[in-house]
Amino acid sequence: MPSARHILIVNSRSVHQPVFVVGAPHSGADLIGRALKASAGFHVTIGQPSVLRTVYAFARRPSMYQGRAKAAATVIRDAFAQGWQVTPSSCLECTRECRAAAGLSAGAVGPCVELRGLETFGDASPDLIYCAEALTYAFPDARIVQLIRDGRDVVASMLADPVVMSWYRPSFVNVDTEFPNPFFGIEAEEDRDQWPRLSPAARCALRWRWSVRLAARLHHSLPTGQLKTIRYEHLLRPLRAGRRPRPPGRRTGCGTGRRTGRPPRGAARACRAR
């Protein structure tokens, strides 16, 4: 059941059709987030503390909001209302990535966006994809931009990222108490049984696999004009060739084959064998 329309006011501005950029870790969501943040009229945050606390709480423990959709939506809206505030000190707690995208130096003080001309709010925080259901319920008119990248490249990038790999420490892993577990890619009992014996690469592959499945669900559940799916490889191809990127066409699906983001044939068996 879709959420009822909710009026959210931030800095005396009504939030309409916020833009959220989602994707598996290292799928390129940060690239789109930085581009939107540099666009006129946009206020896009990346990793605001209030947002991250809520995102990881819901992403790692979906049981917190299952059956409590309205309460969860209120919590999510409150988190973004706090993160989107524009004040003289609003950027002091921002992440390094968000400040860098705004062009702020390490010691700079002040907001990264001008209130005059501000029209659209958005967010490109890490791991938004893992609580997409609660997010779209909280903002039923949201515009979603999702990034899909080849799973082999995603896994290789995740393995080289100490922040991503820190989630696999025993103190953070909750696959025994939270099932199914989108954040760690655990969907079936077989996945959970195999988890202790999986290699780090296989665990990263499970997280990527679930993000692709979530992307497919969004593709089928949201209206055409509300969702834009972008292939990471298509996004970078013109840049690597020294050409300007072409305007995006109609959204692409998550059908079959490598070009649509589906894992290579036999990937699931290979993950379990490691």
PDB file of N, CA and C in Angstrom, residues 96-148:
ATOM      1  N   ARG A  96      33.713  13.727   4.672  1.00  0.00           N
ATOM      2  CA  ARG A  96      34.738  14.275   3.786  1.00  0.00           C
ATOM      3  C   ARG A  96      34.275  14.236   2.342  1.00  0.00           C
ATOM      4  N   GLU A  97      33.563  13.158   1.939  1.00  0.00           N
ATOM      5  CA  GLU A  97      33.093  13.019   0.561  1.00  0.00           C
ATOM      6  C   GLU A  97      32.084  14.103   0.211  1.00  0.00           C
ATOM      7  N   CYS A  98      31.199  14.392   1.148  1.00  0.00           N
ATOM      8  CA  CYS A  98      30.178  15.413   0.883  1.00  0.00           C
ATOM      9  C   CYS A  98      30.808  16.795   0.773  1.00  0.00           C
ATOM     10  N   ARG A  99      31.744  17.106   1.660  1.00  0.00           N
ATOM     11  CA  ARG A  99      32.408  18.410   1.622  1.00  0.00           C
ATOM     12  C   ARG A  99      33.249  18.561   0.358  1.00  0.00           C
ATOM     13  N   ALA A 100      33.918  17.479  -0.033  1.00  0.00           N
ATOM     14  CA  ALA A 100      34.736  17.543  -1.246  1.00  0.00           C
ATOM     15  C   ALA A 100      33.864  17.758  -2.479  1.00  0.00           C
ATOM     16  N   ALA A 101      32.695  17.096  -2.514  1.00  0.00           N
ATOM     17  CA  ALA A 101      31.793  17.258  -3.652  1.00  0.00           C
ATOM     18  C   ALA A 101      31.279  18.691  -3.753  1.00  0.00           C
ATOM     19  N   ALA A 102      31.191  19.363  -2.601  1.00  0.00           N
ATOM     20  CA  ALA A 102      30.727  20.752  -2.596  1.00  0.00           C
ATOM     21  C   ALA A 102      31.854  21.738  -2.848  1.00  0.00           C
ATOM     22  N   GLY A 103      33.107  21.241  -2.900  1.00  0.00           N
ATOM     23  CA  GLY A 103      34.241  22.114  -3.120  1.00  0.00           C
ATOM     24  C   GLY A 103      34.712  22.828  -1.874  1.00  0.00           C
ATOM     25  N   LEU A 104      34.330  22.320  -0.685  1.00  0.00           N
ATOM     26  CA  LEU A 104      34.732  22.941   0.561  1.00  0.00           C
ATOM     27  C   LEU A 104      36.063  22.365   1.038  1.00  0.00           C
ATOM     28  N   SER A 105      36.912  23.209   1.564  1.00  0.00           N
ATOM     29  CA  SER A 105      38.173  22.739   2.125  1.00  0.00           C
ATOM     30  C   SER A 105      37.931  22.136   3.505  1.00  0.00           C
ATOM     31  N   ALA A 106      38.937  21.489   4.040  1.00  0.00           N
ATOM     32  CA  ALA A 106      38.783  20.785   5.313  1.00  0.00           C
ATOM     33  C   ALA A 106      38.381  21.727   6.444  1.00  0.00           C
ATOM     34  N   GLY A 107      38.888  22.948   6.431  1.00  0.00           N
ATOM     35  CA  GLY A 107      38.594  23.867   7.523  1.00  0.00           C
ATOM     36  C   GLY A 107      37.521  24.888   7.205  1.00  0.00           C
ATOM     37  N   ALA A 108      36.860  24.758   6.077  1.00  0.00           N
ATOM     38  CA  ALA A 108      35.850  25.742   5.676  1.00  0.00           C
ATOM     39  C   ALA A 108      34.618  25.647   6.563  1.00  0.00           C
ATOM     40  N   VAL A 109      34.002  26.779   6.833  1.00  0.00           N
ATOM     41  CA  VAL A 109      32.786  26.848   7.634  1.00  0.00           C
ATOM     42  C   VAL A 109      31.703  27.510   6.798  1.00  0.00           C
ATOM     43  N   GLY A 110      30.515  26.944   6.849  1.00  0.00           N
ATOM     44  CA  GLY A 110      29.416  27.530   6.115  1.00  0.00           C
ATOM     45  C   GLY A 110      28.690  26.509   5.275  1.00  0.00           C
ATOM     46  N   PRO A 111      27.504  26.840   4.798  1.00  0.00           N
ATOM     47  CA  PRO A 111      26.719  25.901   3.994  1.00  0.00           C
ATOM     48  C   PRO A 111      27.320  25.704   2.613  1.00  0.00           C
ATOM     49  N   CYS A 112      27.010  24.570   2.012  1.00  0.00           N
ATOM     50  CA  CYS A 112      27.548  24.250   0.687  1.00  0.00           C
ATOM     51  C   CYS A 112      26.574  24.611  -0.422  1.00  0.00           C
ATOM     52  N   VAL A 113      25.444  25.211  -0.073  1.00  0.00           N
ATOM     53  CA  VAL A 113      24.441  25.536  -1.083  1.00  0.00           C
ATOM     54  C   VAL A 113      23.778  26.849  -0.713  1.00  0.00           C
ATOM     55  N   GLU A 114      23.366  27.590  -1.728  1.00  0.00           N
ATOM     56  CA  GLU A 114      22.659  28.846  -1.507  1.00  0.00           C
ATOM     57  C   GLU A 114      21.161  28.568  -1.414  1.00  0.00           C
ATOM     58  N   LEU A 115      20.522  29.174  -0.412  1.00  0.00           N
ATOM     59  CA  LEU A 115      19.075  28.993  -0.285  1.00  0.00           C
ATOM     60  C   LEU A 115      18.329  29.606  -1.457  1.00  0.00           C
ATOM     61  N   ARG A 116      18.855  30.707  -1.953  1.00  0.00           N
ATOM     62  CA  ARG A 116      18.203  31.348  -3.103  1.00  0.00           C
ATOM     63  C   ARG A 116      18.314  30.435  -4.323  1.00  0.00           C
ATOM     64  N   GLY A 117      17.204  30.117  -4.908  1.00  0.00           N
ATOM     65  CA  GLY A 117      17.180  29.255  -6.079  1.00  0.00           C
ATOM     66  C   GLY A 117      17.136  27.775  -5.764  1.00  0.00           C
ATOM     67  N   LEU A 118      17.146  27.413  -4.486  1.00  0.00           N
ATOM     68  CA  LEU A 118      17.095  26.003  -4.113  1.00  0.00           C
ATOM     69  C   LEU A 118      15.718  25.425  -4.434  1.00  0.00           C
ATOM     70  N   GLU A 119      15.704  24.389  -5.248  1.00  0.00           N
ATOM     71  CA  GLU A 119      14.439  23.807  -5.688  1.00  0.00           C
ATOM     72  C   GLU A 119      14.289  22.324  -5.334  1.00  0.00           C
ATOM     73  N   THR A 120      15.380  21.579  -5.349  1.00  0.00           N
ATOM     74  CA  THR A 120      15.293  20.126  -5.211  1.00  0.00           C
ATOM     75  C   THR A 120      16.264  19.611  -4.162  1.00  0.00           C
ATOM     76  N   PHE A 121      15.751  18.760  -3.277  1.00  0.00           N
ATOM     77  CA  PHE A 121      16.586  18.101  -2.276  1.00  0.00           C
ATOM     78  C   PHE A 121      16.874  16.678  -2.743  1.00  0.00           C
ATOM     79  N   GLY A 122      17.990  16.151  -2.269  1.00  0.00           N
ATOM     80  CA  GLY A 122      18.345  14.786  -2.652  1.00  0.00           C
ATOM     81  C   GLY A 122      19.393  14.211  -1.739  1.00  0.00           C
ATOM     82  N   ASP A 123      19.703  12.942  -1.947  1.00  0.00           N
ATOM     83  CA  ASP A 123      20.713  12.282  -1.126  1.00  0.00           C
ATOM     84  C   ASP A 123      21.335  11.140  -1.917  1.00  0.00           C
ATOM     85  N   ALA A 124      22.644  10.969  -1.720  1.00  0.00           N
ATOM     86  CA  ALA A 124      23.381   9.884  -2.371  1.00  0.00           C
ATOM     87  C   ALA A 124      24.259   9.176  -1.352  1.00  0.00           C
ATOM     88  N   SER A 125      23.730   8.987  -0.148  1.00  0.00           N
ATOM     89  CA  SER A 125      24.492   8.336   0.909  1.00  0.00           C
ATOM     90  C   SER A 125      24.724   6.863   0.581  1.00  0.00           C
ATOM     91  N   PRO A 126      25.798   6.293   1.098  1.00  0.00           N
ATOM     92  CA  PRO A 126      26.069   4.878   0.835  1.00  0.00           C
ATOM     93  C   PRO A 126      24.960   3.978   1.370  1.00  0.00           C
ATOM     94  N   ASP A 127      24.700   2.900   0.648  1.00  0.00           N
ATOM     95  CA  ASP A 127      23.824   1.815   1.089  1.00  0.00           C
ATOM     96  C   ASP A 127      22.353   2.194   1.208  1.00  0.00           C
ATOM     97  N   LEU A 128      21.925   3.274   0.556  1.00  0.00           N
ATOM     98  CA  LEU A 128      20.496   3.596   0.525  1.00  0.00           C
ATOM     99  C   LEU A 128      19.675   2.472  -0.102  1.00  0.00           C
ATOM    100  N   ILE A 129      20.275   1.739  -1.043  1.00  0.00           N
ATOM    101  CA  ILE A 129      19.565   0.692  -1.756  1.00  0.00           C
ATOM    102  C   ILE A 129      19.011  -0.369  -0.815  1.00  0.00           C
ATOM    103  N   TYR A 130      19.688  -0.592   0.319  1.00  0.00           N
ATOM    104  CA  TYR A 130      19.287  -1.675   1.218  1.00  0.00           C
ATOM    105  C   TYR A 130      18.090  -1.316   2.091  1.00  0.00           C
ATOM    106  N   CYS A 131      17.621  -0.081   2.030  1.00  0.00           N
ATOM    107  CA  CYS A 131      16.373   0.272   2.713  1.00  0.00           C
ATOM    108  C   CYS A 131      15.458   1.020   1.742  1.00  0.00           C
ATOM    109  N   ALA A 132      15.522   0.618   0.479  1.00  0.00           N
ATOM    110  CA  ALA A 132      14.761   1.310  -0.569  1.00  0.00           C
ATOM    111  C   ALA A 132      13.257   1.227  -0.344  1.00  0.00           C
ATOM    112  N   GLU A 133      12.791   0.091   0.178  1.00  0.00           N
ATOM    113  CA  GLU A 133      11.350  -0.069   0.397  1.00  0.00           C
ATOM    114  C   GLU A 133      10.835   0.954   1.396  1.00  0.00           C
ATOM    115  N   ALA A 134      11.524   1.091   2.523  1.00  0.00           N
ATOM    116  CA  ALA A 134      11.115   2.073   3.525  1.00  0.00           C
ATOM    117  C   ALA A 134      11.288   3.495   3.005  1.00  0.00           C
ATOM    118  N   LEU A 135      12.306   3.711   2.187  1.00  0.00           N
ATOM    119  CA  LEU A 135      12.580   5.048   1.649  1.00  0.00           C
ATOM    120  C   LEU A 135      11.470   5.507   0.711  1.00  0.00           C
ATOM    121  N   THR A 136      11.048   4.633  -0.197  1.00  0.00           N
ATOM    122  CA  THR A 136       9.998   5.011  -1.143  1.00  0.00           C
ATOM    123  C   THR A 136       8.641   5.120  -0.459  1.00  0.00           C
ATOM    124  N   TYR A 137       8.463   4.427   0.669  1.00  0.00           N
ATOM    125  CA  TYR A 137       7.220   4.596   1.425  1.00  0.00           C
ATOM    126  C   TYR A 137       7.204   5.954   2.110  1.00  0.00           C
ATOM    127  N   ALA A 138       8.363   6.376   2.635  1.00  0.00           N
ATOM    128  CA  ALA A 138       8.443   7.662   3.314  1.00  0.00           C
ATOM    129  C   ALA A 138       8.282   8.814   2.333  1.00  0.00           C
ATOM    130  N   PHE A 139       8.790   8.646   1.102  1.00  0.00           N
ATOM    131  CA  PHE A 139       8.700   9.688   0.081  1.00  0.00           C
ATOM    132  C   PHE A 139       8.068   9.072  -1.175  1.00  0.00           C
ATOM    133  N   PRO A 140       6.753   8.955  -1.215  1.00  0.00           N
ATOM    134  CA  PRO A 140       6.105   8.281  -2.351  1.00  0.00           C
ATOM    135  C   PRO A 140       6.289   8.992  -3.682  1.00  0.00           C
ATOM    136  N   ASP A 141       6.646  10.277  -3.666  1.00  0.00           N
ATOM    137  CA  ASP A 141       6.858  11.010  -4.920  1.00  0.00           C
ATOM    138  C   ASP A 141       8.337  11.131  -5.267  1.00  0.00           C
ATOM    139  N   ALA A 142       9.193  10.385  -4.575  1.00  0.00           N
ATOM    140  CA  ALA A 142      10.635  10.496  -4.789  1.00  0.00           C
ATOM    141  C   ALA A 142      11.018  10.083  -6.198  1.00  0.00           C
ATOM    142  N   ARG A 143      12.097  10.667  -6.679  1.00  0.00           N
ATOM    143  CA  ARG A 143      12.696  10.262  -7.944  1.00  0.00           C
ATOM    144  C   ARG A 143      13.942   9.432  -7.612  1.00  0.00           C
ATOM    145  N   ILE A 144      14.005   8.231  -8.146  1.00  0.00           N
ATOM    146  CA  ILE A 144      15.079   7.304  -7.827  1.00  0.00           C
ATOM    147  C   ILE A 144      15.999   7.149  -9.035  1.00  0.00           C
ATOM    148  N   VAL A 145      17.280   7.345  -8.807  1.00  0.00           N
ATOM    149  CA  VAL A 145      18.297   7.055  -9.817  1.00  0.00           C
ATOM    150  C   VAL A 145      19.119   5.879  -9.284  1.00  0.00           C
ATOM    151  N   GLN A 146      19.073   4.766  -9.986  1.00  0.00           N
ATOM    152  CA  GLN A 146      19.808   3.589  -9.516  1.00  0.00           C
ATOM    153  C   GLN A 146      20.914   3.225 -10.504  1.00  0.00           C
ATOM    154  N   LEU A 147      22.050   2.873  -9.936  1.00  0.00           N
ATOM    155  CA  LEU A 147      23.234   2.516 -10.713  1.00  0.00           C
ATOM    156  C   LEU A 147      23.440   1.009 -10.663  1.00  0.00           C
ATOM    157  N   ILE A 148      23.712   0.416 -11.823  1.00  0.00           N
ATOM    158  CA  ILE A 148      24.011  -1.008 -11.932  1.00  0.00           C
ATOM    159  C   ILE A 148      25.408  -1.141 -12.535  1.00  0.00           C
TER     160      ILE A 148
END
